[in-house]
Coordinates of C-alpha atoms in Angstrom, one line a residue:
Chain A
M521 CA 115.7 97.4 132.7
I522 CA 114.4 97.5 129.2
N523 CA 113.2 94.5 127.1
I524 CA 115.0 94.0 123.9
L525 CA 113.8 91.7 121.1
V526 CA 116.5 90.6 118.6
V527 CA 115.2 89.1 115.4
V528 CA 117.8 86.5 114.3
E529 CA 118.3 85.6 110.7
D530 CA 118.8 82.2 109.3
N531 CA 121.7 82.2 106.8
R532 CA 121.3 78.8 105.2
G533 CA 121.3 76.8 108.4
S534 CA 123.3 79.0 110.8
M535 CA 123.0 82.3 112.5
H536 CA 123.7 85.3 110.1
R537 CA 126.9 87.1 111.2
M538 CA 124.9 90.4 111.3
S539 CA 122.5 88.8 113.8
K540 CA 125.5 88.1 116.0
E541 CA 126.5 91.7 115.8
A542 CA 122.9 92.7 116.6
I543 CA 123.0 90.5 119.8
A544 CA 126.3 92.1 120.8
G545 CA 124.7 95.5 120.3
A546 CA 121.7 94.5 122.4
Q547 CA 124.1 93.3 125.2
K548 CA 126.0 96.6 125.0
I549 CA 122.8 98.7 125.1
G550 CA 121.8 96.6 128.1
G551 CA 118.5 94.9 129.0
S552 CA 116.6 91.7 129.1
I553 CA 117.2 90.1 125.7
T554 CA 114.8 87.8 123.9
A555 CA 115.9 86.3 120.6
L556 CA 113.4 85.3 117.9
V557 CA 114.2 82.6 115.5
I558 CA 111.8 81.6 112.6
G559 CA 111.8 78.7 110.2
D560 CA 112.9 75.1 109.5
N561 CA 116.4 75.8 110.9
A562 CA 115.2 77.4 114.1
D563 CA 116.3 74.5 116.3
T564 CA 119.9 74.6 115.0
I565 CA 120.1 78.3 115.5
S566 CA 118.4 78.3 118.9
N567 CA 121.1 75.8 119.9
E568 CA 123.7 78.3 118.8
L569 CA 121.9 80.9 121.0
S570 CA 121.8 78.6 124.0
S571 CA 125.4 79.5 124.9
I572 CA 124.9 83.2 124.7
A573 CA 124.1 85.5 127.6
I574 CA 120.5 86.4 126.8
E575 CA 117.2 85.8 128.7
K576 CA 115.6 83.4 126.3
T577 CA 114.9 82.4 122.7
L578 CA 111.5 82.2 121.1
V579 CA 111.2 79.6 118.3
V580 CA 108.5 79.8 115.6
K581 CA 108.0 76.9 113.3
H582 CA 105.2 76.9 110.9
E583 CA 104.7 75.5 107.4
L584 CA 104.0 78.9 106.0
V585 CA 107.4 80.2 107.0
S586 CA 109.5 77.1 106.5
S587 CA 111.6 79.4 104.4
Y588 CA 111.6 83.2 104.4
N589 CA 108.7 85.2 103.0
P590 CA 107.9 88.9 103.8
D591 CA 104.2 88.3 104.5
G592 CA 104.7 85.5 107.0
Y593 CA 107.6 87.2 108.8
T594 CA 105.7 90.5 109.0
E595 CA 102.8 88.7 110.7
I596 CA 105.0 86.7 113.1
V597 CA 107.2 89.6 114.2
T598 CA 104.0 91.7 114.7
Q599 CA 102.4 89.0 116.8
V600 CA 105.6 88.6 118.9
I601 CA 105.8 92.4 119.5
E602 CA 102.1 92.5 120.5
S603 CA 102.5 89.6 122.9
T604 CA 105.8 90.5 124.5
S605 CA 105.7 94.4 124.3
P606 CA 109.5 94.9 123.9
D607 CA 110.9 98.4 124.4
M608 CA 113.3 97.9 121.6
L609 CA 113.6 95.6 118.5
V610 CA 117.1 95.3 117.0
I611 CA 118.2 93.4 113.9
G612 CA 121.1 93.3 111.5
H613 CA 120.7 95.6 108.5
T614 CA 120.6 92.7 105.9
Y615 CA 118.7 92.5 102.6
Q616 CA 116.1 90.4 104.4
T617 CA 115.6 93.1 107.0
R618 CA 115.1 95.6 104.3
D619 CA 112.5 93.3 102.7
F620 CA 110.2 92.9 105.7
M621 CA 111.0 95.3 108.6
P622 CA 109.3 98.3 106.9
R623 CA 106.2 96.2 106.6
V624 CA 106.2 95.7 110.4
S625 CA 106.9 99.4 110.9
A626 CA 103.8 100.3 108.8
R627 CA 101.6 97.7 110.4
I628 CA 102.2 98.8 114.0
D629 CA 103.0 102.5 113.2
I630 CA 106.3 102.5 114.9
P631 CA 109.3 104.1 113.0
F632 CA 112.1 101.9 111.7
I633 CA 115.5 103.5 111.9
P634 CA 117.7 101.6 109.5
D635 CA 121.4 101.2 108.7
I636 CA 122.7 102.6 112.0
I637 CA 126.5 102.9 112.4
E638 CA 126.7 104.2 115.9
V639 CA 124.4 104.2 119.0
E640 CA 124.7 106.8 121.7
Q641 CA 121.8 106.7 124.2
D642 CA 118.7 107.5 122.2
I643 CA 120.6 109.0 119.3
Y644 CA 121.4 106.9 116.3
T645 CA 123.9 107.8 113.6
K646 CA 123.4 106.8 110.0
Q647 CA 125.2 107.9 106.9
V648 CA 123.5 110.2 104.4
L649 CA 124.3 111.9 101.1
N650 CA 126.3 109.1 99.5
S651 CA 128.2 108.4 102.8
K652 CA 129.7 111.9 102.7
L653 CA 127.9 113.1 105.9
N654 CA 126.5 111.5 109.0
S655 CA 123.2 112.2 110.5
S656 CA 121.9 111.9 114.0
V657 CA 118.4 110.3 114.0
S658 CA 116.0 110.0 116.9
S659 CA 112.8 108.0 117.2
L660 CA 109.8 109.9 118.4
S661 CA 108.0 106.8 119.6
D662 CA 108.5 104.9 122.9
M663 CA 109.3 101.6 121.2
K664 CA 112.4 101.6 119.0
I665 CA 113.0 99.5 115.9
L666 CA 116.6 99.7 114.9
S667 CA 118.8 97.9 112.3
F668 CA 122.6 97.9 112.7
Q669 CA 125.0 98.3 109.7
S670 CA 127.9 95.8 109.6
A671 CA 130.5 96.5 112.2
C672 CA 128.4 98.9 114.3
F673 CA 128.9 96.3 116.9
S674 CA 131.4 93.4 116.9
A675 CA 130.4 89.7 117.1
E676 CA 133.6 89.2 119.1
D677 CA 132.1 91.1 122.0
I678 CA 129.2 88.7 122.5
L679 CA 129.0 87.7 126.1
T680 CA 128.5 84.0 126.5
G681 CA 126.2 82.3 129.1
R682 CA 123.3 80.0 129.2
S683 CA 119.8 80.5 127.9
S684 CA 116.8 78.4 127.2
S685 CA 114.4 78.3 124.3
Q686 CA 110.6 77.9 124.1
N687 CA 108.2 77.6 121.2
F688 CA 106.0 80.6 120.4
D689 CA 102.7 79.7 118.9
V690 CA 101.5 81.9 116.1
D691 CA 98.2 82.1 114.4
L692 CA 98.7 82.3 110.7
D693 CA 96.0 82.3 108.0
P694 CA 97.4 80.8 104.8
S695 CA 95.8 83.6 102.7
I696 CA 98.2 86.2 104.1
V697 CA 101.1 84.7 102.1
R698 CA 101.0 86.2 98.6
S699 CA 104.3 85.3 97.2
I700 CA 105.9 82.0 96.2
S701 CA 109.7 81.9 96.5
E702 CA 111.8 79.5 94.4
E703 CA 115.1 78.0 95.6
P704 CA 117.9 80.5 95.9
F705 CA 120.7 80.0 93.4
Q706 CA 124.2 81.4 92.5
E707 CA 124.6 82.8 89.1
S708 CA 128.1 82.2 87.8
A709 CA 130.9 80.3 89.4
A710 CA 133.7 82.6 90.6
E711 CA 136.8 82.4 88.5
V712 CA 138.9 84.1 91.2
D713 CA 138.9 83.7 95.0
L714 CA 138.9 87.3 96.1
E715 CA 138.4 86.4 99.8
S716 CA 141.8 84.6 100.0
A717 CA 143.7 87.1 97.8
E718 CA 146.7 88.8 99.5
L719 CA 146.7 91.8 97.2
I720 CA 143.7 93.4 95.4
V721 CA 143.4 96.1 92.9
S722 CA 139.9 97.4 92.8
V723 CA 138.2 99.6 90.2
G724 CA 135.3 102.0 90.5
R725 CA 133.4 104.5 88.5
G726 CA 136.5 106.7 88.2
I727 CA 137.9 104.4 85.6
E728 CA 135.5 106.2 83.4
K729 CA 135.1 103.7 80.6
E730 CA 135.4 100.0 79.7
D731 CA 138.4 100.7 77.5
N732 CA 140.3 101.8 80.6
I733 CA 139.8 98.5 82.5
P734 CA 143.0 96.9 81.2
I735 CA 145.0 99.6 83.2
A736 CA 143.8 97.9 86.4
F737 CA 144.7 94.4 85.1
T738 CA 148.2 95.6 84.1
L739 CA 148.8 97.1 87.5
A740 CA 147.5 93.9 89.2
E741 CA 149.8 91.8 87.0
V742 CA 152.8 93.9 88.0
L743 CA 151.9 93.6 91.7
G744 CA 150.7 90.0 91.5
A745 CA 147.3 91.0 92.6
E746 CA 143.7 90.1 91.8
V747 CA 141.2 92.6 90.3
S748 CA 137.9 93.4 91.9
A749 CA 135.4 96.2 91.4
S750 CA 132.7 98.3 93.0
R751 CA 129.0 98.0 92.1
P752 CA 128.8 100.7 89.3
V753 CA 131.6 98.9 87.3
I754 CA 129.7 95.6 87.6
D755 CA 126.4 97.2 86.7
S756 CA 127.9 98.8 83.6
G757 CA 128.9 95.3 82.5
W758 CA 132.6 96.1 82.4
L759 CA 133.5 93.2 84.8
P760 CA 131.6 90.1 85.8
S761 CA 129.7 90.0 89.1
F762 CA 132.0 87.6 90.9
R763 CA 134.6 90.4 91.0
Q764 CA 132.3 92.6 93.1
I765 CA 133.2 93.8 96.6
G766 CA 130.6 95.0 99.0
S767 CA 127.3 94.1 100.6
S768 CA 126.1 92.3 97.5
G769 CA 129.5 90.9 96.6
S770 CA 132.5 89.5 98.5
A771 CA 133.9 90.8 101.8
V772 CA 137.7 90.8 101.7
S773 CA 140.6 91.7 104.1
P774 CA 143.8 91.5 102.0
K775 CA 147.2 92.8 102.9
L776 CA 146.7 95.5 100.2
Y777 CA 143.5 97.0 98.9
F778 CA 144.5 99.3 96.1
S779 CA 141.3 101.3 95.3
L780 CA 141.2 103.1 91.9
G781 CA 138.4 105.6 91.4
I782 CA 136.0 104.2 94.1
S783 CA 134.1 106.8 96.0
G784 CA 133.5 104.6 99.0
A785 CA 129.7 104.3 99.6
I786 CA 128.9 102.3 102.7
Q787 CA 127.7 99.3 100.6
H788 CA 131.2 99.0 99.2
V789 CA 133.1 99.9 102.4
V790 CA 131.5 97.1 104.4
G791 CA 133.2 94.6 102.0
M792 CA 136.8 95.9 102.3
K793 CA 137.3 98.0 105.4
G794 CA 139.1 95.1 107.2
S795 CA 142.0 95.4 104.7
K796 CA 145.4 95.8 106.3
N797 CA 146.6 98.6 104.0
I798 CA 144.3 100.7 101.9
I799 CA 145.7 102.9 99.2
A800 CA 142.9 104.9 97.5
V801 CA 143.2 107.0 94.4
N802 CA 140.4 109.5 93.7
K803 CA 140.0 112.9 92.0
D804 CA 137.6 114.1 94.7
P805 CA 139.4 115.2 97.9
D806 CA 136.1 114.6 99.8
A807 CA 135.6 111.1 98.6
P808 CA 134.4 109.0 101.6
I809 CA 136.9 106.2 100.8
F810 CA 139.6 108.6 102.1
E811 CA 138.2 108.3 105.6
I812 CA 139.1 104.7 105.8
A813 CA 142.2 104.8 103.6
D814 CA 145.7 104.6 105.0
Y815 CA 147.0 106.5 102.0
A816 CA 144.7 109.0 100.3
V817 CA 146.0 109.8 96.8
V818 CA 144.3 112.8 95.4
G819 CA 144.5 112.8 91.6
D820 CA 143.5 111.3 88.3
L821 CA 144.0 107.6 88.2
L822 CA 144.3 107.6 84.4
E823 CA 147.4 109.7 84.8
I824 CA 148.8 108.2 87.9
V825 CA 148.4 104.4 87.3
P826 CA 150.2 104.2 83.9
K827 CA 153.2 106.1 85.3
L828 CA 153.0 103.9 88.4
I829 CA 153.1 100.7 86.3
E830 CA 156.2 102.0 84.5
A831 CA 157.9 102.9 87.8
L832 CA 157.1 99.5 89.3
K833 CA 158.4 97.6 86.3
T834 CA 161.6 99.6 86.5
E835 CA 161.8 98.9 90.3
K836 CA 161.4 95.2 89.8
D837 CA 164.1 95.1 87.1
L838 CA 166.6 96.6 89.5
Chain B
M126 CA 98.7 97.5 83.5
K127 CA 98.7 100.7 85.6
I128 CA 102.2 101.3 87.0
A129 CA 103.3 104.0 89.5
V130 CA 107.0 104.9 89.8
L131 CA 108.0 106.6 93.0
V132 CA 110.7 109.2 92.0
K133 CA 112.6 111.3 94.4
Q134 CA 114.7 114.4 93.6
V135 CA 118.0 114.3 95.5
I136 CA 121.2 116.3 95.7
G137 CA 123.5 114.9 93.0
S138 CA 126.7 113.0 94.0
E139 CA 128.9 115.7 92.4
S140 CA 127.2 118.5 94.2
A141 CA 129.0 120.7 96.8
L142 CA 127.7 119.9 100.3
E143 CA 127.7 122.8 102.7
I144 CA 126.0 122.1 106.1
S145 CA 123.1 124.5 106.8
D146 CA 123.4 127.1 109.6
D147 CA 121.0 125.1 111.8
N148 CA 123.0 121.9 111.2
T149 CA 119.9 119.9 110.2
W150 CA 120.7 119.5 106.5
V151 CA 122.8 121.0 103.8
K152 CA 122.3 124.4 102.1
E153 CA 120.0 123.6 99.2
E154 CA 120.6 126.9 97.4
N155 CA 124.2 125.8 96.6
A156 CA 123.2 122.2 95.7
S157 CA 122.5 120.7 92.3
F158 CA 119.5 118.3 92.1
V159 CA 119.1 115.2 90.1
M160 CA 116.6 112.3 89.8
N161 CA 117.6 109.8 92.5
P162 CA 119.7 107.4 90.5
P163 CA 118.1 104.2 91.8
D164 CA 114.7 105.6 90.8
N165 CA 115.9 106.1 87.3
Y166 CA 116.3 102.3 87.1
A167 CA 112.8 101.8 88.4
L168 CA 111.4 104.2 85.8
E169 CA 113.2 102.4 83.0
E170 CA 111.9 99.0 84.2
A171 CA 108.3 100.4 84.3
L172 CA 108.7 101.7 80.7
I173 CA 110.1 98.3 79.5
I174 CA 107.2 96.5 81.2
K175 CA 104.6 98.8 79.6
E176 CA 106.3 98.4 76.2
K177 CA 106.4 94.6 76.6
I178 CA 102.7 94.3 77.5
G179 CA 101.8 96.8 74.8
E180 CA 99.4 98.8 76.8
G181 CA 99.0 100.5 80.2
E182 CA 100.1 103.6 81.9
V183 CA 103.2 104.7 83.7
V184 CA 102.6 107.4 86.3
I185 CA 105.3 109.3 88.1
V186 CA 104.7 110.1 91.8
S187 CA 107.1 112.6 93.5
Q188 CA 106.9 114.5 96.7
G189 CA 108.7 117.7 97.4
P190 CA 108.9 121.4 96.7
D191 CA 108.3 123.0 93.3
R192 CA 111.8 121.9 92.1
V193 CA 110.7 118.3 91.9
Q194 CA 108.6 119.1 88.8
K195 CA 111.9 119.0 86.9
V196 CA 112.4 115.3 87.6
I197 CA 108.8 114.5 86.9
R198 CA 109.2 116.3 83.5
E199 CA 112.4 114.4 82.8
A200 CA 110.5 111.1 83.4
L201 CA 107.7 112.2 81.2
A202 CA 110.2 113.1 78.5
K203 CA 111.6 109.5 78.7
G204 CA 108.1 108.1 78.1
A205 CA 106.0 108.1 81.3
D206 CA 102.4 109.1 80.7
R207 CA 101.6 111.6 83.5
G208 CA 102.8 112.8 86.8
I209 CA 101.5 113.4 90.3
H210 CA 103.4 116.1 92.2
I211 CA 102.7 116.0 96.0
E212 CA 103.6 119.5 96.9
E213 CA 105.5 120.1 100.0
N214 CA 106.1 123.7 101.2
G215 CA 108.6 124.7 103.8
H216 CA 110.0 121.7 105.7
V217 CA 110.9 118.8 103.5
E218 CA 110.0 115.6 105.4
T219 CA 112.6 112.9 106.0
D220 CA 110.5 110.6 108.2
P221 CA 109.7 107.5 106.0
L222 CA 106.4 106.7 107.7
S223 CA 105.2 110.3 107.2
I224 CA 106.3 110.3 103.6
A225 CA 104.7 107.0 102.9
K226 CA 101.4 108.1 104.4
S227 CA 101.4 111.3 102.3
L228 CA 102.1 109.3 99.2
V229 CA 99.3 106.8 100.1
A230 CA 96.8 109.7 100.6
A231 CA 97.7 110.9 97.1
I232 CA 97.6 107.6 95.2
K233 CA 95.2 105.3 97.0
D234 CA 92.3 106.0 94.7
E235 CA 94.4 105.3 91.6
N236 CA 94.4 101.5 92.2
F237 CA 97.8 100.8 90.7
D238 CA 98.5 97.2 89.7
L239 CA 102.2 97.8 90.3
I240 CA 104.3 100.3 92.2
L241 CA 108.0 100.4 91.4
S242 CA 110.6 102.3 93.4
G243 CA 114.4 102.6 93.6
L244 CA 115.9 100.5 96.4
Q245 CA 116.9 103.6 98.4
S246 CA 117.5 107.3 98.0
D247 CA 120.9 108.8 97.7
D248 CA 120.1 111.5 100.2
T249 CA 118.6 110.0 103.4
G250 CA 119.0 106.4 102.3
M251 CA 116.1 105.0 104.5
G252 CA 115.3 102.4 101.8
Q253 CA 111.7 101.7 102.9
T254 CA 109.2 104.0 101.2
G255 CA 108.1 101.4 98.6
V256 CA 107.6 98.6 101.1
L257 CA 105.8 100.9 103.6
I258 CA 103.3 101.9 100.9
G259 CA 102.9 98.3 99.8
E260 CA 101.9 97.4 103.4
F261 CA 99.6 100.5 103.8
L262 CA 97.8 99.6 100.5
G263 CA 97.6 95.9 101.2
M264 CA 99.8 95.0 98.3
S265 CA 102.4 92.1 98.1
T266 CA 105.9 93.4 98.3
A267 CA 109.4 92.4 97.1
T268 CA 112.7 94.3 97.3
L269 CA 116.0 94.4 95.3
A270 CA 114.6 93.1 92.1
I271 CA 117.4 92.6 89.6
E272 CA 115.3 91.1 86.8
T273 CA 111.5 91.2 86.1
D274 CA 109.2 88.8 84.3
I275 CA 105.9 90.7 84.4
D276 CA 102.9 90.5 82.1
K277 CA 99.2 90.6 82.4
E278 CA 99.0 87.1 84.0
K279 CA 101.9 87.2 86.4
I280 CA 104.3 89.3 88.5
R281 CA 107.6 87.4 88.9
V282 CA 110.9 89.0 89.9
K283 CA 114.4 87.8 90.5
R284 CA 115.5 89.1 93.9
E285 CA 119.1 89.8 94.8
L286 CA 120.1 88.1 98.0
E287 CA 123.5 88.6 99.6
S288 CA 126.9 87.3 98.6
G289 CA 126.0 86.5 95.0
W290 CA 122.8 84.6 95.6
F291 CA 119.5 85.2 93.8
Q292 CA 115.9 84.0 94.1
W293 CA 112.9 84.1 91.8
V294 CA 109.6 85.1 93.6
T295 CA 106.1 85.1 92.1
L296 CA 103.9 87.7 93.7
G297 CA 100.1 88.1 93.9
A298 CA 98.8 91.4 92.3
P299 CA 98.8 94.2 93.2
S300 CA 102.4 94.5 94.1
S301 CA 105.0 97.1 95.3
I302 CA 108.5 96.2 94.2
S303 CA 111.8 98.0 94.8
I304 CA 114.3 97.8 92.0
Q305 CA 118.0 97.1 92.4
S306 CA 120.3 99.5 90.5
G307 CA 121.9 98.0 87.4
I308 CA 118.8 96.0 86.4
N309 CA 118.7 97.8 83.0
Q310 CA 120.3 100.6 81.0
P311 CA 118.2 103.7 81.6
R312 CA 117.4 105.6 78.4
Y313 CA 118.0 109.2 77.7
P314 CA 115.0 111.4 76.6
S315 CA 114.7 112.0 72.9
L316 CA 114.1 115.4 71.5
K317 CA 110.6 114.3 70.5
G318 CA 110.1 113.0 74.1
I319 CA 111.2 116.3 75.5
M320 CA 108.8 118.2 73.3
G321 CA 106.0 115.8 74.0
A322 CA 106.5 116.0 77.8
K323 CA 105.4 119.6 77.8
K324 CA 101.9 118.5 76.9
K325 CA 101.6 115.8 79.5
E326 CA 99.7 116.3 82.7
I327 CA 101.3 116.9 86.1
K328 CA 98.6 116.9 88.8
V329 CA 99.6 118.9 91.8
V330 CA 98.2 117.8 95.2
Q331 CA 99.1 119.0 98.7
S332 CA 101.2 116.8 100.9
H333 CA 99.4 115.1 103.8
K334 CA 101.0 116.1 107.1
A335 CA 101.1 112.9 109.2
E336 CA 102.4 112.8 112.8
K337 CA 106.2 112.7 112.6
K338 CA 107.7 109.5 113.9
Q339 CA 111.4 109.9 113.5
S340 CA 113.6 112.9 113.1
M341 CA 117.0 113.9 111.7
E342 CA 118.4 116.1 114.4
K343 CA 121.6 117.2 112.7
V344 CA 124.1 116.3 110.1
F345 CA 127.9 116.4 110.5
V346 CA 131.1 115.6 108.9
P347 CA 132.2 112.0 109.9
Q348 CA 135.2 112.0 112.2
T349 CA 137.8 109.6 110.9
S350 CA 139.5 107.5 113.6
K351 CA 142.2 106.4 111.2
E352 CA 145.5 108.2 110.5
T353 CA 145.5 108.9 106.8
E354 CA 148.5 110.1 104.9
I355 CA 147.2 112.5 102.2
I356 CA 149.2 112.4 99.0
D357 CA 148.2 115.5 96.9
T358 CA 151.3 116.6 95.0
D359 CA 152.7 116.6 91.5
L360 CA 152.5 113.5 89.4
N361 CA 156.1 112.4 89.7
S362 CA 156.3 112.8 93.5
T363 CA 152.9 111.0 93.8
V364 CA 154.1 108.0 91.9
D365 CA 157.4 107.9 93.7
R366 CA 155.6 108.0 97.1
I367 CA 153.2 105.1 96.1
V368 CA 156.2 103.0 94.9
E369 CA 157.9 103.7 98.3
I370 CA 154.7 102.7 100.2
L371 CA 154.3 99.5 98.2
K372 CA 157.9 98.5 98.8
L373 CA 158.5 99.6 102.3
E374 CA 155.2 99.7 104.1
V375 CA 153.1 97.0 102.3
K376 CA 156.2 95.0 101.3
V377 CA 154.7 93.7 98.1
F378 CA 158.2 92.9 96.8

């Protein structure tokens, strides 16, 4: 039986949903599972872990890591690996993981295979080339370090049970921490609640220019939908950031997700793939969004949407 | 301030993708190459920081075959001062640890104050080279910077967290920072810049072959598990079908 270490992330006082998926993944892979929780909220989170079928939880509390910083986490995770010699380390593919896990990889010279969407024995699938192709990746080292993309495993599959926790003492020199983090904050209050919207019209790069954005709002108005966007539209400043869907924005699962000119990179797809009905319009017949769409409309949204608006208006008048 | 920008040349998002005969990658002879779009933001940020401070040097570091000189030249045309081309012949490495070690071998004696990189590459998307190099060179690190406040006295960046949260972090120098896309509006090269770039130095060094730690065995077209109806017909029939779907399947009204 292999030993699996799961590094659990503190998401403002509770276990990050991606950590739950990582635990479900570790259970599915099969082995003796140890969870590692770090920081001021470690007790609350280890309490959450106590009713999950794992071997044990290691708790690290130290003034240098009362909140996250990459130097402290790198040192702690390295010390835990050295002390417990796991065969495999698994973690959710979060922004925090991307921030410190490569540091651990470099420090112990063990490859970090990130952003995995499927696990089959020792072969890990990740997306490449703007999500248009998949790639099978293998680790050439005995110990594996893996991060799982959202929905690689489901938190609903977690096996419950009983487990205990124990403190893990770390030896930390204050000089290792070279960054000072300020309090996290939110930028602008959201004017719409995308997460509870029933119908969503979402725009991507294919809208081509800011002047075309009103087309999406007109369609949304006819349908009684909210308007959201993919990252490139937000980055161009055409719509405010609270309208963003994806890993750095909202995650939604409306009755209708009407996607206009969105290619469907994984960072976007993780935020909307739970939608009940997905209609996607895109000029590119190979756009990755079509893989998850229920209806793949191949064509120019700038031609289709104005005609559709007219047709829907007529339909409603009947 | 001496700033390195890690720039990768990748297959463009508009490029045709044809899987190579050995299934390990795509046919490069049919592909069109561009500067990795996230790296373009890192380059722009480096140029902005240098302009703000009023002195310093922006050095482009790129590993790959001869073709990557094109993106180095493009960066020089936009205002970078010089380039380091880490020449890779034959197999193009995809293992992040090997790549990072090769880059470290090429730049360790440069003693950069700051290393900027894009958050990930559009081709392999490993998203770790900048952080790996930071660790190897004993630098402080930060990722997903969406705003920078950097001068001679301090390195302070606004990091993007998840779900609309942000955090300012002050870092001890030297520092390796990955830049989130959208942080700025990358410039286009001017004609003067393009002319001037021809005279700028690109130092060519050989890549360092480190022991390979992970391997891309094959690439393949994703299998969709979902039943998708493809609507690819004339405009009127397309619109009629969408109306029908909205009405009968989704039942929006």
